[in-house]
């Protein structure tokens, strides 16, 4: 029986590797849009069997939430999340021994964990916005905040099987001058996975492990396909080389186009970035002597070599405040633009949301406050973006009261984007846009359709009102005669 179990586990591992390799070959054109996700439990823990998606199917955010809910409702609620910066199917086919070279695999610990688990789940293609928001989804389902850790810190932590915990281990990804550097990085990540799983096993705490990434590793696909690997991989190179070269040219073109776009304002608490702000234009106006005087804050906030002063800013798991400090703005020697945000869990939507509670202008001991919580909000794991945020034309920012000094000011943010919670790295998460669903074009189409329905309904009603004649010719009786002369002549 032991030999049969060993043979079965080996066949599962080999089948998994071959499946990943074949799916990569069939889905070469779409690999840039998805990342894989692997889920397993500690040895001896079983989960309900979940049907994996069919080959070529892309798992969206709603379907991923369903998979996670099914696993966490029954399985252990101590979750170990291995979150890699980048990952694509190429990483498994090129470095996972998918072509029979198991001795060259950089994932021995990962494969061992999948084989020992009684109910592993492999999702080869998950849309990267969904994988990017996996921390927020787990946070909502476990109702606990994530703990960013390393193996040394985990060894000093004592977990409790009765209370949920979300342990996040960030894994790097990078490619240097040679192709082997990517393999070395992935091999190091697998060693970290092995260390963490060993520590969890020593503590005898059941756990659910997830391995995924924030975004696809397109650089890995380009370099690996264009490098001459020889042997059984030369056919893969000849089929996908032209497509990969075109993709690499497109990526370089996009980098050149974005070269003139400045980076967002970034506030860090320690070594972790917790607030990001970007806008194409920031401006304020004040009413003086019946005229609006305007000042553009954009050159002092964004651009190459510009470092705005952020003293007074703060952030934690519930509240965040970004303070932009300026000098000599509209005659005020000291001027501050403050964004106050908060997040909380809403039972109606069963998830956490963050709101921009207020935008404050502080100058010479006076504070003008605009309320934004009614209109500016987004899921806690997302960023908020809007083409125009103003206090005067289709206002999203409203003065706190009729007597507030904000009534003498106007603020305008063009192409505005902000994120104050669940920031990973130095890039915004998936954006929740302020654009409403019912645009003028949609309203015009709805009104036209309604008018056509009314005309059709009226026509059907008139047809149904038609009545047949109540008198007909009887062939056996006298014919109906209609006088041809006018009786009044």
JSON list of N, CA, C and O in Angstrom, two decimals, residues 84-133:
[
{"chain": "A", "resi": 84, "resn": "UNK", "atom": "N", "xyz": [4.11, 36.66, -4.44]},
{"chain": "A", "resi": 84, "resn": "UNK", "atom": "CA", "xyz": [5.27, 37.00, -5.26]},
{"chain": "A", "resi": 84, "resn": "UNK", "atom": "C", "xyz": [4.99, 38.27, -6.06]},
{"chain": "A", "resi": 84, "resn": "UNK", "atom": "O", "xyz": [3.85, 38.54, -6.43]},
{"chain": "A", "resi": 85, "resn": "UNK", "atom": "N", "xyz": [6.02, 39.05, -6.31]},
{"chain": "A", "resi": 85, "resn": "UNK", "atom": "CA", "xyz": [5.82, 40.29, -7.05]},
{"chain": "A", "resi": 85, "resn": "UNK", "atom": "C", "xyz": [5.27, 40.02, -8.44]},
{"chain": "A", "resi": 85, "resn": "UNK", "atom": "O", "xyz": [4.35, 40.70, -8.90]},
{"chain": "A", "resi": 86, "resn": "UNK", "atom": "N", "xyz": [5.84, 39.04, -9.15]},
{"chain": "A", "resi": 86, "resn": "UNK", "atom": "CA", "xyz": [5.41, 38.71, -10.50]},
{"chain": "A", "resi": 86, "resn": "UNK", "atom": "C", "xyz": [5.46, 37.20, -10.68]},
{"chain": "A", "resi": 86, "resn": "UNK", "atom": "O", "xyz": [6.31, 36.53, -10.09]},
{"chain": "A", "resi": 87, "resn": "UNK", "atom": "N", "xyz": [4.57, 36.69, -11.51]},
{"chain": "A", "resi": 87, "resn": "UNK", "atom": "CA", "xyz": [4.58, 35.25, -11.79]},
{"chain": "A", "resi": 87, "resn": "UNK", "atom": "C", "xyz": [3.68, 34.97, -12.98]},
{"chain": "A", "resi": 87, "resn": "UNK", "atom": "O", "xyz": [2.61, 35.57, -13.11]},
{"chain": "A", "resi": 88, "resn": "UNK", "atom": "N", "xyz": [4.13, 34.07, -13.84]},
{"chain": "A", "resi": 88, "resn": "UNK", "atom": "CA", "xyz": [3.34, 33.64, -14.99]},
{"chain": "A", "resi": 88, "resn": "UNK", "atom": "C", "xyz": [3.55, 32.15, -15.19]},
{"chain": "A", "resi": 88, "resn": "UNK", "atom": "O", "xyz": [4.39, 31.52, -14.52]},
{"chain": "A", "resi": 89, "resn": "UNK", "atom": "N", "xyz": [2.81, 31.58, -16.12]},
{"chain": "A", "resi": 89, "resn": "UNK", "atom": "CA", "xyz": [2.92, 30.16, -16.39]},
{"chain": "A", "resi": 89, "resn": "UNK", "atom": "C", "xyz": [4.31, 29.79, -16.89]},
{"chain": "A", "resi": 89, "resn": "UNK", "atom": "O", "xyz": [4.77, 28.66, -16.70]},
{"chain": "A", "resi": 90, "resn": "UNK", "atom": "N", "xyz": [5.02, 30.73, -17.52]},
{"chain": "A", "resi": 90, "resn": "UNK", "atom": "CA", "xyz": [6.37, 30.44, -18.01]},
{"chain": "A", "resi": 90, "resn": "UNK", "atom": "C", "xyz": [7.31, 30.04, -16.88]},
{"chain": "A", "resi": 90, "resn": "UNK", "atom": "O", "xyz": [8.24, 29.25, -17.08]},
{"chain": "A", "resi": 91, "resn": "UNK", "atom": "N", "xyz": [7.09, 30.58, -15.68]},
{"chain": "A", "resi": 91, "resn": "UNK", "atom": "CA", "xyz": [7.97, 30.25, -14.57]},
{"chain": "A", "resi": 91, "resn": "UNK", "atom": "C", "xyz": [7.90, 28.77, -14.22]},
{"chain": "A", "resi": 91, "resn": "UNK", "atom": "O", "xyz": [8.88, 28.17, -13.79]},
{"chain": "A", "resi": 92, "resn": "UNK", "atom": "N", "xyz": [6.73, 28.15, -14.41]},
{"chain": "A", "resi": 92, "resn": "UNK", "atom": "CA", "xyz": [6.59, 26.73, -14.11]},
{"chain": "A", "resi": 92, "resn": "UNK", "atom": "C", "xyz": [7.09, 25.87, -15.26]},
{"chain": "A", "resi": 92, "resn": "UNK", "atom": "O", "xyz": [7.72, 24.84, -15.05]},
{"chain": "A", "resi": 93, "resn": "UNK", "atom": "N", "xyz": [6.81, 26.30, -16.50]},
{"chain": "A", "resi": 93, "resn": "UNK", "atom": "CA", "xyz": [7.23, 25.48, -17.64]},
{"chain": "A", "resi": 93, "resn": "UNK", "atom": "C", "xyz": [8.74, 25.56, -17.87]},
{"chain": "A", "resi": 93, "resn": "UNK", "atom": "O", "xyz": [9.36, 24.59, -18.32]},
{"chain": "A", "resi": 94, "resn": "UNK", "atom": "N", "xyz": [9.34, 26.71, -17.58]},
{"chain": "A", "resi": 94, "resn": "UNK", "atom": "CA", "xyz": [10.76, 26.87, -17.83]},
{"chain": "A", "resi": 94, "resn": "UNK", "atom": "C", "xyz": [11.61, 26.35, -16.68]},
{"chain": "A", "resi": 94, "resn": "UNK", "atom": "O", "xyz": [12.71, 25.85, -16.88]},
{"chain": "A", "resi": 95, "resn": "UNK", "atom": "N", "xyz": [11.12, 26.48, -15.46]},
{"chain": "A", "resi": 95, "resn": "UNK", "atom": "CA", "xyz": [11.95, 26.15, -14.29]},
{"chain": "A", "resi": 95, "resn": "UNK", "atom": "C", "xyz": [11.35, 25.06, -13.41]},
{"chain": "A", "resi": 95, "resn": "UNK", "atom": "O", "xyz": [11.95, 24.69, -12.40]},
{"chain": "A", "resi": 96, "resn": "UNK", "atom": "N", "xyz": [10.17, 24.55, -13.76]},
{"chain": "A", "resi": 96, "resn": "UNK", "atom": "CA", "xyz": [9.54, 23.54, -12.91]},
{"chain": "A", "resi": 96, "resn": "UNK", "atom": "C", "xyz": [9.73, 22.12, -13.37]},
{"chain": "A", "resi": 96, "resn": "UNK", "atom": "O", "xyz": [9.07, 21.22, -12.85]},
{"chain": "A", "resi": 97, "resn": "UNK", "atom": "N", "xyz": [10.58, 21.90, -14.35]},
{"chain": "A", "resi": 97, "resn": "UNK", "atom": "CA", "xyz": [10.80, 20.53, -14.82]},
{"chain": "A", "resi": 97, "resn": "UNK", "atom": "C", "xyz": [9.60, 19.96, -15.53]},
{"chain": "A", "resi": 97, "resn": "UNK", "atom": "O", "xyz": [9.33, 18.76, -15.45]},
{"chain": "A", "resi": 98, "resn": "UNK", "atom": "N", "xyz": [8.85, 20.80, -16.25]},
{"chain": "A", "resi": 98, "resn": "UNK", "atom": "CA", "xyz": [7.64, 20.33, -16.92]},
{"chain": "A", "resi": 98, "resn": "UNK", "atom": "C", "xyz": [7.94, 19.44, -18.11]},
{"chain": "A", "resi": 98, "resn": "UNK", "atom": "O", "xyz": [7.05, 18.75, -18.60]},
{"chain": "A", "resi": 99, "resn": "UNK", "atom": "N", "xyz": [9.18, 19.43, -18.59]},
{"chain": "A", "resi": 99, "resn": "UNK", "atom": "CA", "xyz": [9.54, 18.63, -19.78]},
{"chain": "A", "resi": 99, "resn": "UNK", "atom": "C", "xyz": [10.33, 17.38, -19.40]},
{"chain": "A", "resi": 99, "resn": "UNK", "atom": "O", "xyz": [11.09, 16.85, -20.20]},
{"chain": "A", "resi": 100, "resn": "UNK", "atom": "N", "xyz": [10.17, 16.93, -18.15]},
{"chain": "A", "resi": 100, "resn": "UNK", "atom": "CA", "xyz": [10.80, 15.69, -17.74]},
{"chain": "A", "resi": 100, "resn": "UNK", "atom": "C", "xyz": [12.09, 15.85, -16.97]},
{"chain": "A", "resi": 100, "resn": "UNK", "atom": "O", "xyz": [12.59, 14.88, -16.40]},
{"chain": "A", "resi": 101, "resn": "UNK", "atom": "N", "xyz": [12.67, 17.06, -16.93]},
{"chain": "A", "resi": 101, "resn": "UNK", "atom": "CA", "xyz": [13.93, 17.28, -16.20]},
{"chain": "A", "resi": 101, "resn": "UNK", "atom": "C", "xyz": [13.62, 17.64, -14.75]},
{"chain": "A", "resi": 101, "resn": "UNK", "atom": "O", "xyz": [13.77, 18.78, -14.32]},
{"chain": "A", "resi": 102, "resn": "UNK", "atom": "N", "xyz": [13.12, 16.66, -13.98]},
{"chain": "A", "resi": 102, "resn": "UNK", "atom": "CA", "xyz": [12.71, 16.94, -12.61]},
{"chain": "A", "resi": 102, "resn": "UNK", "atom": "C", "xyz": [13.88, 17.35, -11.74]},
{"chain": "A", "resi": 102, "resn": "UNK", "atom": "O", "xyz": [13.71, 18.06, -10.74]},
{"chain": "A", "resi": 103, "resn": "UNK", "atom": "N", "xyz": [15.09, 16.91, -12.08]},
{"chain": "A", "resi": 103, "resn": "UNK", "atom": "CA", "xyz": [16.25, 17.29, -11.26]},
{"chain": "A", "resi": 103, "resn": "UNK", "atom": "C", "xyz": [16.57, 18.77, -11.40]},
{"chain": "A", "resi": 103, "resn": "UNK", "atom": "O", "xyz": [17.26, 19.34, -10.55]},
{"chain": "A", "resi": 104, "resn": "UNK", "atom": "N", "xyz": [16.08, 19.42, -12.46]},
{"chain": "A", "resi": 104, "resn": "UNK", "atom": "CA", "xyz": [16.33, 20.84, -12.66]},
{"chain": "A", "resi": 104, "resn": "UNK", "atom": "C", "xyz": [15.22, 21.72, -12.10]},
{"chain": "A", "resi": 104, "resn": "UNK", "atom": "O", "xyz": [15.28, 22.94, -12.25]},
{"chain": "A", "resi": 105, "resn": "UNK", "atom": "N", "xyz": [14.21, 21.13, -11.46]},
{"chain": "A", "resi": 105, "resn": "UNK", "atom": "CA", "xyz": [13.10, 21.90, -10.95]},
{"chain": "A", "resi": 105, "resn": "UNK", "atom": "C", "xyz": [13.53, 22.79, -9.79]},
{"chain": "A", "resi": 105, "resn": "UNK", "atom": "O", "xyz": [14.33, 22.39, -8.94]},
{"chain": "A", "resi": 106, "resn": "UNK", "atom": "N", "xyz": [13.03, 24.03, -9.77]},
{"chain": "A", "resi": 106, "resn": "UNK", "atom": "CA", "xyz": [13.33, 24.95, -8.68]},
{"chain": "A", "resi": 106, "resn": "UNK", "atom": "C", "xyz": [12.21, 24.96, -7.64]},
{"chain": "A", "resi": 106, "resn": "UNK", "atom": "O", "xyz": [12.22, 25.78, -6.73]},
{"chain": "A", "resi": 107, "resn": "UNK", "atom": "N", "xyz": [11.24, 24.05, -7.78]},
{"chain": "A", "resi": 107, "resn": "UNK", "atom": "CA", "xyz": [10.09, 24.03, -6.87]},
{"chain": "A", "resi": 107, "resn": "UNK", "atom": "C", "xyz": [9.98, 22.71, -6.10]},
{"chain": "A", "resi": 107, "resn": "UNK", "atom": "O", "xyz": [8.88, 22.15, -5.98]},
{"chain": "A", "resi": 108, "resn": "UNK", "atom": "N", "xyz": [11.04, 22.17, -5.53]},
{"chain": "A", "resi": 108, "resn": "UNK", "atom": "CA", "xyz": [10.87, 20.89, -4.82]},
{"chain": "A", "resi": 108, "resn": "UNK", "atom": "C", "xyz": [9.98, 21.01, -3.58]},
{"chain": "A", "resi": 108, "resn": "UNK", "atom": "O", "xyz": [9.17, 20.13, -3.30]},
{"chain": "A", "resi": 109, "resn": "UNK", "atom": "N", "xyz": [10.11, 22.09, -2.83]},
{"chain": "A", "resi": 109, "resn": "UNK", "atom": "CA", "xyz": [9.28, 22.25, -1.63]},
{"chain": "A", "resi": 109, "resn": "UNK", "atom": "C", "xyz": [7.82, 22.48, -1.98]},
{"chain": "A", "resi": 109, "resn": "UNK", "atom": "O", "xyz": [6.91, 21.97, -1.33]},
{"chain": "A", "resi": 110, "resn": "UNK", "atom": "N", "xyz": [7.58, 23.27, -3.03]},
{"chain": "A", "resi": 110, "resn": "UNK", "atom": "CA", "xyz": [6.20, 23.53, -3.45]},
{"chain": "A", "resi": 110, "resn": "UNK", "atom": "C", "xyz": [5.54, 22.25, -3.96]},
{"chain": "A", "resi": 110, "resn": "UNK", "atom": "O", "xyz": [4.40, 21.94, -3.61]},
{"chain": "A", "resi": 111, "resn": "UNK", "atom": "N", "xyz": [6.27, 21.49, -4.78]},
{"chain": "A", "resi": 111, "resn": "UNK", "atom": "CA", "xyz": [5.71, 20.24, -5.29]},
{"chain": "A", "resi": 111, "resn": "UNK", "atom": "C", "xyz": [5.47, 19.24, -4.16]},
{"chain": "A", "resi": 111, "resn": "UNK", "atom": "O", "xyz": [4.44, 18.54, -4.15]},
{"chain": "A", "resi": 112, "resn": "UNK", "atom": "N", "xyz": [6.37, 19.22, -3.18]},
{"chain": "A", "resi": 112, "resn": "UNK", "atom": "CA", "xyz": [6.17, 18.32, -2.05]},
{"chain": "A", "resi": 112, "resn": "UNK", "atom": "C", "xyz": [4.94, 18.69, -1.24]},
{"chain": "A", "resi": 112, "resn": "UNK", "atom": "O", "xyz": [4.20, 17.81, -0.78]},
{"chain": "A", "resi": 113, "resn": "UNK", "atom": "N", "xyz": [4.70, 19.98, -1.07]},
{"chain": "A", "resi": 113, "resn": "UNK", "atom": "CA", "xyz": [3.51, 20.42, -0.33]},
{"chain": "A", "resi": 113, "resn": "UNK", "atom": "C", "xyz": [2.24, 20.06, -1.08]},
{"chain": "A", "resi": 113, "resn": "UNK", "atom": "O", "xyz": [1.25, 19.63, -0.47]},
{"chain": "A", "resi": 114, "resn": "UNK", "atom": "N", "xyz": [2.22, 20.24, -2.41]},
{"chain": "A", "resi": 114, "resn": "UNK", "atom": "CA", "xyz": [1.03, 19.90, -3.18]},
{"chain": "A", "resi": 114, "resn": "UNK", "atom": "C", "xyz": [0.76, 18.41, -3.17]},
{"chain": "A", "resi": 114, "resn": "UNK", "atom": "O", "xyz": [-0.40, 17.97, -3.11]},
{"chain": "A", "resi": 115, "resn": "UNK", "atom": "N", "xyz": [1.82, 17.61, -3.20]},
{"chain": "A", "resi": 115, "resn": "UNK", "atom": "CA", "xyz": [1.64, 16.16, -3.21]},
{"chain": "A", "resi": 115, "resn": "UNK", "atom": "C", "xyz": [1.14, 15.67, -1.85]},
{"chain": "A", "resi": 115, "resn": "UNK", "atom": "O", "xyz": [0.27, 14.80, -1.77]},
{"chain": "A", "resi": 116, "resn": "UNK", "atom": "N", "xyz": [1.67, 16.24, -0.76]},
{"chain": "A", "resi": 116, "resn": "UNK", "atom": "CA", "xyz": [1.27, 15.79, 0.58]},
{"chain": "A", "resi": 116, "resn": "UNK", "atom": "C", "xyz": [-0.13, 16.27, 0.96]},
{"chain": "A", "resi": 116, "resn": "UNK", "atom": "O", "xyz": [-0.76, 15.68, 1.83]},
{"chain": "A", "resi": 117, "resn": "UNK", "atom": "N", "xyz": [-0.62, 17.32, 0.30]},
{"chain": "A", "resi": 117, "resn": "UNK", "atom": "CA", "xyz": [-1.95, 17.82, 0.62]},
{"chain": "A", "resi": 117, "resn": "UNK", "atom": "C", "xyz": [-3.01, 16.91, 0.00]},
{"chain": "A", "resi": 117, "resn": "UNK", "atom": "O", "xyz": [-2.88, 16.46, -1.14]},
{"chain": "A", "resi": 118, "resn": "UNK", "atom": "N", "xyz": [-4.07, 16.66, 0.75]},
{"chain": "A", "resi": 118, "resn": "UNK", "atom": "CA", "xyz": [-5.12, 15.77, 0.25]},
{"chain": "A", "resi": 118, "resn": "UNK", "atom": "C", "xyz": [-6.08, 16.48, -0.69]},
{"chain": "A", "resi": 118, "resn": "UNK", "atom": "O", "xyz": [-6.85, 15.83, -1.40]},
{"chain": "A", "resi": 119, "resn": "UNK", "atom": "N", "xyz": [-6.08, 17.83, -0.69]},
{"chain": "A", "resi": 119, "resn": "UNK", "atom": "CA", "xyz": [-7.03, 18.56, -1.55]},
{"chain": "A", "resi": 119, "resn": "UNK", "atom": "C", "xyz": [-6.40, 19.82, -2.10]},
{"chain": "A", "resi": 119, "resn": "UNK", "atom": "O", "xyz": [-6.79, 20.93, -1.73]},
{"chain": "A", "resi": 120, "resn": "UNK", "atom": "N", "xyz": [-5.38, 19.68, -2.98]},
{"chain": "A", "resi": 120, "resn": "UNK", "atom": "CA", "xyz": [-4.79, 20.89, -3.59]},
{"chain": "A", "resi": 120, "resn": "UNK", "atom": "C", "xyz": [-5.70, 21.47, -4.66]},
{"chain": "A", "resi": 120, "resn": "UNK", "atom": "O", "xyz": [-6.49, 20.74, -5.28]},
{"chain": "A", "resi": 121, "resn": "UNK", "atom": "N", "xyz": [-5.59, 22.75, -4.87]},
{"chain": "A", "resi": 121, "resn": "UNK", "atom": "CA", "xyz": [-6.36, 23.44, -5.91]},
{"chain": "A", "resi": 121, "resn": "UNK", "atom": "C", "xyz": [-5.41, 24.26, -6.75]},
{"chain": "A", "resi": 121, "resn": "UNK", "atom": "O", "xyz": [-4.66, 25.09, -6.23]},
{"chain": "A", "resi": 122, "resn": "UNK", "atom": "N", "xyz": [-5.40, 24.03, -8.05]},
{"chain": "A", "resi": 122, "resn": "UNK", "atom": "CA", "xyz": [-4.52, 24.73, -8.98]},
{"chain": "A", "resi": 122, "resn": "UNK", "atom": "C", "xyz": [-5.37, 25.52, -9.96]},
{"chain": "A", "resi": 122, "resn": "UNK", "atom": "O", "xyz": [-6.18, 24.95, -10.70]},
{"chain": "A", "resi": 123, "resn": "UNK", "atom": "N", "xyz": [-5.22, 26.84, -9.95]},
{"chain": "A", "resi": 123, "resn": "UNK", "atom": "CA", "xyz": [-5.91, 27.73, -10.88]},
{"chain": "A", "resi": 123, "resn": "UNK", "atom": "C", "xyz": [-4.85, 28.32, -11.81]},
{"chain": "A", "resi": 123, "resn": "UNK", "atom": "O", "xyz": [-4.16, 29.27, -11.43]},
{"chain": "A", "resi": 124, "resn": "UNK", "atom": "N", "xyz": [-4.69, 27.78, -13.00]},
{"chain": "A", "resi": 124, "resn": "UNK", "atom": "CA", "xyz": [-3.60, 28.24, -13.87]},
{"chain": "A", "resi": 124, "resn": "UNK", "atom": "C", "xyz": [-3.74, 29.66, -14.38]},
{"chain": "A", "resi": 124, "resn": "UNK", "atom": "O", "xyz": [-2.75, 30.31, -14.68]},
{"chain": "A", "resi": 125, "resn": "UNK", "atom": "N", "xyz": [-4.98, 30.17, -14.52]},
{"chain": "A", "resi": 125, "resn": "UNK", "atom": "CA", "xyz": [-5.17, 31.49, -15.12]},
{"chain": "A", "resi": 125, "resn": "UNK", "atom": "C", "xyz": [-6.16, 32.28, -14.29]},
{"chain": "A", "resi": 125, "resn": "UNK", "atom": "O", "xyz": [-7.37, 32.09, -14.38]},
{"chain": "A", "resi": 126, "resn": "UNK", "atom": "N", "xyz": [-5.63, 33.17, -13.46]},
{"chain": "A", "resi": 126, "resn": "UNK", "atom": "CA", "xyz": [-6.45, 34.09, -12.65]},
{"chain": "A", "resi": 126, "resn": "UNK", "atom": "C", "xyz": [-6.16, 35.51, -13.15]},
{"chain": "A", "resi": 126, "resn": "UNK", "atom": "O", "xyz": [-4.99, 35.88, -13.32]},
{"chain": "A", "resi": 127, "resn": "UNK", "atom": "N", "xyz": [-7.18, 36.28, -13.41]},
{"chain": "A", "resi": 127, "resn": "UNK", "atom": "CA", "xyz": [-6.96, 37.65, -13.86]},
{"chain": "A", "resi": 127, "resn": "UNK", "atom": "C", "xyz": [-6.15, 38.40, -12.82]},
{"chain": "A", "resi": 127, "resn": "UNK", "atom": "O", "xyz": [-6.44, 38.32, -11.62]},
{"chain": "A", "resi": 128, "resn": "UNK", "atom": "N", "xyz": [-5.13, 39.13, -13.27]},
{"chain": "A", "resi": 128, "resn": "UNK", "atom": "CA", "xyz": [-4.21, 39.73, -12.29]},
{"chain": "A", "resi": 128, "resn": "UNK", "atom": "C", "xyz": [-4.87, 40.79, -11.43]},
{"chain": "A", "resi": 128, "resn": "UNK", "atom": "O", "xyz": [-4.43, 40.99, -10.29]},
{"chain": "A", "resi": 129, "resn": "UNK", "atom": "N", "xyz": [-5.93, 41.53, -11.86]},
{"chain": "A", "resi": 129, "resn": "UNK", "atom": "CA", "xyz": [-6.59, 42.39, -10.88]},
{"chain": "A", "resi": 129, "resn": "UNK", "atom": "C", "xyz": [-7.20, 41.61, -9.72]},
{"chain": "A", "resi": 129, "resn": "UNK", "atom": "O", "xyz": [-7.20, 42.08, -8.58]},
{"chain": "A", "resi": 130, "resn": "UNK", "atom": "N", "xyz": [-7.70, 40.39, -9.99]},
{"chain": "A", "resi": 130, "resn": "UNK", "atom": "CA", "xyz": [-8.26, 39.56, -8.93]},
{"chain": "A", "resi": 130, "resn": "UNK", "atom": "C", "xyz": [-7.16, 39.08, -7.98]},
{"chain": "A", "resi": 130, "resn": "UNK", "atom": "O", "xyz": [-7.32, 39.10, -6.76]},
{"chain": "A", "resi": 131, "resn": "UNK", "atom": "N", "xyz": [-6.02, 38.63, -8.54]},
{"chain": "A", "resi": 131, "resn": "UNK", "atom": "CA", "xyz": [-4.93, 38.19, -7.68]},
{"chain": "A", "resi": 131, "resn": "UNK", "atom": "C", "xyz": [-4.32, 39.36, -6.91]},
{"chain": "A", "resi": 131, "resn": "UNK", "atom": "O", "xyz": [-3.84, 39.19, -5.78]},
{"chain": "A", "resi": 132, "resn": "UNK", "atom": "N", "xyz": [-4.36, 40.55, -7.51]},
{"chain": "A", "resi": 132, "resn": "UNK", "atom": "CA", "xyz": [-3.83, 41.73, -6.84]},
{"chain": "A", "resi": 132, "resn": "UNK", "atom": "C", "xyz": [-4.66, 42.08, -5.61]},
{"chain": "A", "resi": 132, "resn": "UNK", "atom": "O", "xyz": [-4.14, 42.65, -4.65]},
{"chain": "A", "resi": 133, "resn": "UNK", "atom": "N", "xyz": [-5.95, 41.73, -5.63]},
{"chain": "A", "resi": 133, "resn": "UNK", "atom": "CA", "xyz": [-6.85, 42.05, -4.52]},
{"chain": "A", "resi": 133, "resn": "UNK", "atom": "C", "xyz": [-7.07, 40.87, -3.59]},
{"chain": "A", "resi": 133, "resn": "UNK", "atom": "O", "xyz": [-7.96, 40.91, -2.75]}
]
